[in-house]
mmCIF file of C-alpha atoms in Angstrom:
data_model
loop_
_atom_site.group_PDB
_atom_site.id
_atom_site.type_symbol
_atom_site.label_atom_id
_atom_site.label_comp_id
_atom_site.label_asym_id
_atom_site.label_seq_id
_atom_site.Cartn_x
_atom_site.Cartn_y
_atom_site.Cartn_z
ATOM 1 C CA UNK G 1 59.793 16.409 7.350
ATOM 2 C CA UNK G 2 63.051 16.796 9.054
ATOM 3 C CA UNK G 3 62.640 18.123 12.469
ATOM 4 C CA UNK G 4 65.483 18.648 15.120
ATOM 5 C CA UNK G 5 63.581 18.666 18.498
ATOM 6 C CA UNK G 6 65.725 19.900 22.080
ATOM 7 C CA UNK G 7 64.335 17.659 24.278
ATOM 8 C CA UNK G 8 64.654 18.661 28.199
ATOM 9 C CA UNK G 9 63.840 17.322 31.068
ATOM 10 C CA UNK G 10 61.119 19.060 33.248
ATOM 11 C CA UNK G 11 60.058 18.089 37.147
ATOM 12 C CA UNK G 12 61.977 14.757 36.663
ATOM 13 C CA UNK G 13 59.855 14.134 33.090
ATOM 14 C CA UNK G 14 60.763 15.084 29.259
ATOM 15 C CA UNK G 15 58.901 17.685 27.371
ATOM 16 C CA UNK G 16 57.080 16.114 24.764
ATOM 17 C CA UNK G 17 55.097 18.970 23.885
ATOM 18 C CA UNK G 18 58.063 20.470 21.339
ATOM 19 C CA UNK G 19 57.707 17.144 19.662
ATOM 20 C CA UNK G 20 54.206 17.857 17.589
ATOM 21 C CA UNK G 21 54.312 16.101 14.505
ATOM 22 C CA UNK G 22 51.720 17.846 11.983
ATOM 23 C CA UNK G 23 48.960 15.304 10.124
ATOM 24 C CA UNK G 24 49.750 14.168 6.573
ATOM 25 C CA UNK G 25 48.026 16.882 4.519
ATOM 26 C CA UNK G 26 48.576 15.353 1.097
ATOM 27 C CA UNK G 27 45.678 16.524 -1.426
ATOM 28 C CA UNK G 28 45.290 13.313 -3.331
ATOM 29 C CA UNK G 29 46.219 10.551 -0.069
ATOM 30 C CA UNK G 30 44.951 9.648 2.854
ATOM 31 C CA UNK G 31 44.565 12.157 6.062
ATOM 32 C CA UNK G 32 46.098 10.082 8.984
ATOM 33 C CA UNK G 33 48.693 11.304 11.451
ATOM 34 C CA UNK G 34 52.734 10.555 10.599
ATOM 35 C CA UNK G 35 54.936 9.358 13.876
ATOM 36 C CA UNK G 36 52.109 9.357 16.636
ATOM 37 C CA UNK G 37 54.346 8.353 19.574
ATOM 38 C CA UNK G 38 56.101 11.539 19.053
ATOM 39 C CA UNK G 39 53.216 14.006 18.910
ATOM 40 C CA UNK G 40 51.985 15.141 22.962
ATOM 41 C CA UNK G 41 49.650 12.670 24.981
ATOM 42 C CA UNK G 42 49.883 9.995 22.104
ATOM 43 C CA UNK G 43 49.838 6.632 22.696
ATOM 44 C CA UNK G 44 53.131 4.517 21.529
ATOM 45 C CA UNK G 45 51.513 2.525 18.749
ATOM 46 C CA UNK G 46 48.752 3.715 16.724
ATOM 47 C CA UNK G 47 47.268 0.742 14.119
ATOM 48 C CA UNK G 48 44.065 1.037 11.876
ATOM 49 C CA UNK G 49 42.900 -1.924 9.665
ATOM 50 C CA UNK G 50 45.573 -4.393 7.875
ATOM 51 C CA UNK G 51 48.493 -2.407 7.003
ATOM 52 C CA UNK G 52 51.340 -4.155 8.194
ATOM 53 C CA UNK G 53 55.094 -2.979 8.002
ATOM 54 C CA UNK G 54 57.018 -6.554 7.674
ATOM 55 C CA UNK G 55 60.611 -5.189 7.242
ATOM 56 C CA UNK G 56 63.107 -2.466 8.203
ATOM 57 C CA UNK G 57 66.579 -1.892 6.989
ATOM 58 C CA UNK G 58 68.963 0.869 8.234
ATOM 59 C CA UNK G 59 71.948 2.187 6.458
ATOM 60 C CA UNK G 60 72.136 -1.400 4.863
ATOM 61 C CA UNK G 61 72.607 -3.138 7.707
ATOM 62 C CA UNK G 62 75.386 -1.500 8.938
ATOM 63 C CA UNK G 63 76.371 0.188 11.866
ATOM 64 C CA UNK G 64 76.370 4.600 11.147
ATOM 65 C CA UNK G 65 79.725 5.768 12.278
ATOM 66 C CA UNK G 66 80.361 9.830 12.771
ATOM 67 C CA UNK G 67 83.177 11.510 13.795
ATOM 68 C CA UNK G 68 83.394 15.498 14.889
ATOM 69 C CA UNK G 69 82.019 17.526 11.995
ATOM 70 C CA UNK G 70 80.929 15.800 8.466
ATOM 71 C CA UNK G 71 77.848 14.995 8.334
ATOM 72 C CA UNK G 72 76.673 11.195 7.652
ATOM 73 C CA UNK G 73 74.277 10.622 4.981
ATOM 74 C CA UNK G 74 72.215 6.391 5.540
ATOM 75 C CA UNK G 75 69.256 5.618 4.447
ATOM 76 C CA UNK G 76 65.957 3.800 6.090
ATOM 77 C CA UNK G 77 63.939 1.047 3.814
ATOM 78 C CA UNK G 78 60.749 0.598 4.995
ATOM 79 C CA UNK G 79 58.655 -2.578 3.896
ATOM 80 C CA UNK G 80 55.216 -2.489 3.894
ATOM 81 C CA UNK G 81 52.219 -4.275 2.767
ATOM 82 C CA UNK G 82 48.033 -3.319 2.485
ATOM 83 C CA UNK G 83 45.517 -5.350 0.581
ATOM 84 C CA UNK G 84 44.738 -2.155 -1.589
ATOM 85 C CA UNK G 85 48.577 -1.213 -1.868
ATOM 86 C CA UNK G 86 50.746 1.204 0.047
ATOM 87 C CA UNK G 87 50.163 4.917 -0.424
ATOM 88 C CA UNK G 88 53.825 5.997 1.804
ATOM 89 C CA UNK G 89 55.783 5.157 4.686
ATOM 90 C CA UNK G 90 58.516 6.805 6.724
ATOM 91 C CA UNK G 91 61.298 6.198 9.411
ATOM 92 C CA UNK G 92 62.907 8.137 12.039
ATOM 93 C CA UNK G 93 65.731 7.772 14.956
ATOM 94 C CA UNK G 94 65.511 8.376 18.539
ATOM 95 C CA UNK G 95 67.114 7.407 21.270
ATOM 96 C CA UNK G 96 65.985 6.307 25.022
ATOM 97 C CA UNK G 97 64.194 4.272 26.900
ATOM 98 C CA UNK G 98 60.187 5.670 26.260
ATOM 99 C CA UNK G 99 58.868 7.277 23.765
ATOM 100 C CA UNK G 100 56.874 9.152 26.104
ATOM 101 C CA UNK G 101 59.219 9.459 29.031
ATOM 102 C CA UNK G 102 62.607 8.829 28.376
ATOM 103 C CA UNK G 103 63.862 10.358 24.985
ATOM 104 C CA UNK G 104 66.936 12.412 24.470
ATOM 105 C CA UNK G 105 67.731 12.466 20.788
ATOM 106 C CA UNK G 106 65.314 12.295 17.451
ATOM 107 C CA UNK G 107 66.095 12.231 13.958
ATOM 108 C CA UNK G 108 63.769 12.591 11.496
ATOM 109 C CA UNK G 109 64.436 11.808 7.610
ATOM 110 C CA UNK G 110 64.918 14.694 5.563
ATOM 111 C CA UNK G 111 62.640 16.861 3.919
ATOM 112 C CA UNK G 112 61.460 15.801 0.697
ATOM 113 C CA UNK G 113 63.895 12.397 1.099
ATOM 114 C CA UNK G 114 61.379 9.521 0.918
ATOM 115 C CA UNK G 115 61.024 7.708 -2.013
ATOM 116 C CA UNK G 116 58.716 4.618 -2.641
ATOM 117 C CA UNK G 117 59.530 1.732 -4.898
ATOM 118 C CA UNK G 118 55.985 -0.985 -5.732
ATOM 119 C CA UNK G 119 56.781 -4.383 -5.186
ATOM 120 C CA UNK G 120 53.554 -5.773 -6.323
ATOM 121 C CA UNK G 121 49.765 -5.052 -5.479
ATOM 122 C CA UNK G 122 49.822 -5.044 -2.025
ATOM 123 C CA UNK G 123 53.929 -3.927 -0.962
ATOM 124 C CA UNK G 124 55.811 -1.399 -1.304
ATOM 125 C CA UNK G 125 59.491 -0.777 -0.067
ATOM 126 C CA UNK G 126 60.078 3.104 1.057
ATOM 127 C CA UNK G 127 63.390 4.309 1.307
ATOM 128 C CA UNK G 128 63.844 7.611 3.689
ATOM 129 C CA UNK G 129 66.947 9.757 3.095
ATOM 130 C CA UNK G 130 68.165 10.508 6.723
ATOM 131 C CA UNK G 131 71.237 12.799 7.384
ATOM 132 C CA UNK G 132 73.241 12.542 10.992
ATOM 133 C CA UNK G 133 75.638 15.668 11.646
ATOM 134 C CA UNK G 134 77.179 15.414 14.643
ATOM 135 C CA UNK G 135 77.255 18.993 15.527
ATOM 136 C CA UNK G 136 73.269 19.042 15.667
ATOM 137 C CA UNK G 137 71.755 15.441 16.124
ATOM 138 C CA UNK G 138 74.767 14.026 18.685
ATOM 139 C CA UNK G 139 75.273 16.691 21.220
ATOM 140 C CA UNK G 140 76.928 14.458 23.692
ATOM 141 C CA UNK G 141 78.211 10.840 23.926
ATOM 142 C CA UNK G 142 76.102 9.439 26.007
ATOM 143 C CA UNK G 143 74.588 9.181 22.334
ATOM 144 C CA UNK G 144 76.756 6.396 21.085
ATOM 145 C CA UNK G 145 75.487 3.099 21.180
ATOM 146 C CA UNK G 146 71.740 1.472 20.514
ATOM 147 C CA UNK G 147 69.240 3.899 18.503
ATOM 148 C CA UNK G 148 65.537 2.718 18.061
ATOM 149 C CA UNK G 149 63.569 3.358 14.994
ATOM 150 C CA UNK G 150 60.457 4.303 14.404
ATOM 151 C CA UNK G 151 58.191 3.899 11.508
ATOM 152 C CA UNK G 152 54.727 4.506 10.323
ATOM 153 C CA UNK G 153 53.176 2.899 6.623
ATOM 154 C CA UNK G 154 49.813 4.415 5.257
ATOM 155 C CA UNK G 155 47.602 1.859 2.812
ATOM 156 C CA UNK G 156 45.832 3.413 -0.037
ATOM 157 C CA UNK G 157 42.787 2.549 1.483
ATOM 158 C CA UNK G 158 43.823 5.032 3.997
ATOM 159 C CA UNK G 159 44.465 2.466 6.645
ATOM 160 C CA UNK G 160 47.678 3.362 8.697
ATOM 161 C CA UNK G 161 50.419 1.950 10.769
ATOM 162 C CA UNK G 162 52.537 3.559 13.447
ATOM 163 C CA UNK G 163 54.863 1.752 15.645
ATOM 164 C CA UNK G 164 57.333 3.612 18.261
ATOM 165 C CA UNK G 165 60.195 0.499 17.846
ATOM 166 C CA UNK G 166 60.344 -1.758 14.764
ATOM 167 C CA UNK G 167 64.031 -2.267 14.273
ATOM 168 C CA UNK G 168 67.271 -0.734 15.979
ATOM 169 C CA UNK G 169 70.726 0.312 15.183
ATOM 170 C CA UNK G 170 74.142 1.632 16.450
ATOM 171 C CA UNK G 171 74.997 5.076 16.211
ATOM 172 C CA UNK G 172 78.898 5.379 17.122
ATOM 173 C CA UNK G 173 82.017 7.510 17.434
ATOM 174 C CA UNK G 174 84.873 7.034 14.837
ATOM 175 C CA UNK G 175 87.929 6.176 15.898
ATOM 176 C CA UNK G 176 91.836 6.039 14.620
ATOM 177 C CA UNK G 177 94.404 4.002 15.282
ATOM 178 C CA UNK G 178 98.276 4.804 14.955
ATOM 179 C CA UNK G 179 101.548 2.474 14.506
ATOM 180 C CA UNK G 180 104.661 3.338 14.642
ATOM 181 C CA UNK G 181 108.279 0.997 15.049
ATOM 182 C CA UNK G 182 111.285 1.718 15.565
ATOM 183 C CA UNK G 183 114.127 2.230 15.531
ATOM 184 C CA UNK G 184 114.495 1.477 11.520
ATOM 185 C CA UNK G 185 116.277 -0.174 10.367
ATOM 186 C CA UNK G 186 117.204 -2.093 13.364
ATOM 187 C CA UNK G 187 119.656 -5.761 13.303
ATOM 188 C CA UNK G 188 118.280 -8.849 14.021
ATOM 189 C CA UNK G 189 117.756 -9.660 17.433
ATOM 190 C CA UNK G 190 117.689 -6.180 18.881
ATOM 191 C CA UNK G 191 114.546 -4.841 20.533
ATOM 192 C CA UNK G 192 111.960 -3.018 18.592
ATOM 193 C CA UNK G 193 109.919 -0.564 20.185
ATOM 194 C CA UNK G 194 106.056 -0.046 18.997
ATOM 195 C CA UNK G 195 104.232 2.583 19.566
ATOM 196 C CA UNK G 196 101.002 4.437 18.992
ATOM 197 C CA UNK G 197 97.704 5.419 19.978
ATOM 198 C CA UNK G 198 93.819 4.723 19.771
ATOM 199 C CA UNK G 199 91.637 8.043 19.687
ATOM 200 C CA UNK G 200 88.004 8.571 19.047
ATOM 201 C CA UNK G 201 85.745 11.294 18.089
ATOM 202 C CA UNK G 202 84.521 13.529 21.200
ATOM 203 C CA UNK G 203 80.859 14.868 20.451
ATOM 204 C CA UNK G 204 81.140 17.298 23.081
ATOM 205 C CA UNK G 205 84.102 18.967 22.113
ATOM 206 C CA UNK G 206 84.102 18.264 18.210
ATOM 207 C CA UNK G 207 87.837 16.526 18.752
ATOM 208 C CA UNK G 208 89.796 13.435 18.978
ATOM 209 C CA UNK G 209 90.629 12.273 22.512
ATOM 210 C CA UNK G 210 92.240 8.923 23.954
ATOM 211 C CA UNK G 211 90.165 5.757 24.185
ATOM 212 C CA UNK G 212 91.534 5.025 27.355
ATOM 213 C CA UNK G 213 92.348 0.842 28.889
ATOM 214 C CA UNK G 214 91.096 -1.054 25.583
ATOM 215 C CA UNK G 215 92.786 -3.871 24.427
ATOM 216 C CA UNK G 216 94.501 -3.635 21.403
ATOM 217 C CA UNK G 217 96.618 -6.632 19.286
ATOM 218 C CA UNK G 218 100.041 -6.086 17.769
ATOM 219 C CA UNK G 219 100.093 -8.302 14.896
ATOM 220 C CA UNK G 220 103.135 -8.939 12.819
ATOM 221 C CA UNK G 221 103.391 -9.969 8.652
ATOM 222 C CA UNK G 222 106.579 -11.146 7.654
ATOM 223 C CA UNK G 223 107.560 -9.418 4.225
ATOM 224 C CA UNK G 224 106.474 -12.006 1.841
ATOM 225 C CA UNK G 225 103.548 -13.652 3.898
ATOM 226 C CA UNK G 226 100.061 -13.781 2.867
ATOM 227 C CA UNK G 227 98.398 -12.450 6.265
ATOM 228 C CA UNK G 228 98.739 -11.508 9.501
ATOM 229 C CA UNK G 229 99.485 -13.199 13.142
ATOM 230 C CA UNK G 230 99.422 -11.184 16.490
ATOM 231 C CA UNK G 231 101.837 -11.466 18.851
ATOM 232 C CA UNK G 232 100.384 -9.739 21.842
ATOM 233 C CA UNK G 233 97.829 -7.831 23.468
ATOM 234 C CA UNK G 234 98.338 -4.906 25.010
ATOM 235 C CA UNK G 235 96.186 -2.071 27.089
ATOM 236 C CA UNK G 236 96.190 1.521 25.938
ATOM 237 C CA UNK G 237 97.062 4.020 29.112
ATOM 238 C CA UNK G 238 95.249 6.979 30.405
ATOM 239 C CA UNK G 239 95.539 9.406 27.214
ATOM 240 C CA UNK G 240 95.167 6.072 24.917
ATOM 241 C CA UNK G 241 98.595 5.718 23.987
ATOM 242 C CA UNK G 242 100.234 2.072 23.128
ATOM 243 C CA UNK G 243 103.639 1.205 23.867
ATOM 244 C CA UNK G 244 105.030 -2.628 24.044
ATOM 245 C CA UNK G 245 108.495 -3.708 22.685
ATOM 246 C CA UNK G 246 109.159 -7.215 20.757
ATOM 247 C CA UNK G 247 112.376 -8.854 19.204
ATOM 248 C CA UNK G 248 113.477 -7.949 15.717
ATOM 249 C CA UNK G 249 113.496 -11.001 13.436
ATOM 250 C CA UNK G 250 112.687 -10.332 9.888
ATOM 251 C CA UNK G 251 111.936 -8.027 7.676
ATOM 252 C CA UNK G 252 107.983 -7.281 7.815
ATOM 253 C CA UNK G 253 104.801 -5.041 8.458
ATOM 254 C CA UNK G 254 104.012 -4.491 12.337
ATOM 255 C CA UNK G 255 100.200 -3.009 13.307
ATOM 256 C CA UNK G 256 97.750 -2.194 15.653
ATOM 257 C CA UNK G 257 94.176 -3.940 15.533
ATOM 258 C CA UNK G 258 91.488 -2.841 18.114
ATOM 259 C CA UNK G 259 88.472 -4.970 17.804
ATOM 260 C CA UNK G 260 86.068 -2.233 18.615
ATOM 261 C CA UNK G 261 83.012 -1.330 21.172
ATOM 262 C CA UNK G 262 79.287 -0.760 21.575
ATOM 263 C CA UNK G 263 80.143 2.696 20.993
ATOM 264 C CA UNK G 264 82.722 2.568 19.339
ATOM 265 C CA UNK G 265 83.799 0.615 15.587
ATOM 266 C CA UNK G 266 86.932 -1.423 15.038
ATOM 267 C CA UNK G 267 89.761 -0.008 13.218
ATOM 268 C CA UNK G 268 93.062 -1.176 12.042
ATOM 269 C CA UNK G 269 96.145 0.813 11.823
ATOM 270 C CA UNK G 270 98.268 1.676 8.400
ATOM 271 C CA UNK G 271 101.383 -1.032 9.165
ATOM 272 C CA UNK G 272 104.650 0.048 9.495
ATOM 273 C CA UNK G 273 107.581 -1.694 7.957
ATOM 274 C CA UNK G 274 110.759 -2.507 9.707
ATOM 275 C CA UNK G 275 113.942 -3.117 8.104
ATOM 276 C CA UNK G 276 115.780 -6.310 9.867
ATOM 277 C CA UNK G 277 119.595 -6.687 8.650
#
């Protein structure tokens, strides 16, 4: 079940009563309850008999990057293992400090999106289908940065597992990078001018805006030459423009490379190529 929860502060402590997850009502598996640290006056791990969840994998490892409007489809593997075999297992997002006082975003995986895969007799891997849209899920950027997930694994046996914090990941805002030198063509010798600018995705306003003092490296390929080498840093300005000038030499590729943030990923500009004659 996908649910998306507004949670609110109230007297100086969230609201967890909105967050009432319903019990597994399958016909023919067990009857225990999914993501207990999100249901009201639950306590943050719930664990009965052996089932054990031994590994969690989200989006493959990778960090989940969204900018203002498309949505972001990942994925969450869930390991588990039971003596008499795994009957499911599922993962969701949230973000916070507490479970059950400090929360302010949860995402569960889709409806219908979990699909489990036997390993042998005792483990199974689940994979939950999770989608992110921005417009919904990350209504502000205080957002970006360190998501916990949770995840819960249910034995055949009917034995259950349900931990508030197994693994954790980065949910952050795209960015975009511009390069531009000039002027072109330009003799050798004579100062060349680069500009451009590093932006980012705005949650709030569903627009790029300037990633304001970040370093960023200018790095130069001569036309011909197998990679790159940078030949300064400089520090984009109050509306995240870059601007630094260096002396025309040779024909080649000039870029911009920002190494990237907690919040935010790295990203390298398209190169620009500068006639030298």
């Amino acid at each position: 079940m996908r649910i998306r929860a507004t949670v609110a502060a109230l007297s100086g402590t969230l609201a967890l009563s909105a967050l009432v997850v319903p019990a597994a009502q399958a016909a023919d598996g067990p009857n225990v309850p999914k993501f207990a640290p999100f249901a009201a006056n639950a306590p943050a791990d719930e664990v009965e008999g052996d089932t054990k969840i031994t590994k969690v994998t989200v989006n493959g490892g990778k960090n989940i990057v969204l900018g203002t409007t498309d949505k972001k489809k990942i994925s969450i593997a869930v390991t588990a293992t039971d003596p008499e075999g795994i009957y499911d297992a599922d993962a969701a997002l949230w973000h916070g400090t507490d479970v059950e006082s400090d929360i302010d975003g949860l995402i569960f995986s889709d409806e219908g999106g979990v699909t489990c895969k036997v390993v042998n007799a005792t483990t199974s891997t689940c994979t939950a289908k999770v989608t992110v849209d921005p417009k919904l899920d990350l209504y502000s950027n205080i957002l970006a940065g360190k998501w916990k997930v949770s995840a819960y694994a249910i034995g055949n046996d009917g034995d259950y597992i349900d931990k508030d914090v197994v693994a954790s990941t980065s949910i952050q805002r795209n960015a975009r990078l511009t390069t531009n030198a000039s002027p072109e063509p330009i003799k050798k010798g004579k100062t060349l001018t680069v500009t451009g600018a590093l932006t980012r995705a705005n949650w709030e306003t569903s627009k790029y805006a300037g990633y304001t003092k970040q370093s960023v490296k200018l790095q130069y390929k001569k036309k011909g030459a197998a990679s790159y080498s940078t030949l300064k840093t400089i520090t984009s300005d109050s509306k995240g423009n870059l601007k630094t000038t260096v002396k025309a030499s040779a024909d080649g590729y000039y870029r911009y490379v920002f190494a990237g943030t907690s919040t935010t990923p790295a990203v390298t500009s398209t190169s620009d190529f500068v006639d030298v004659q």
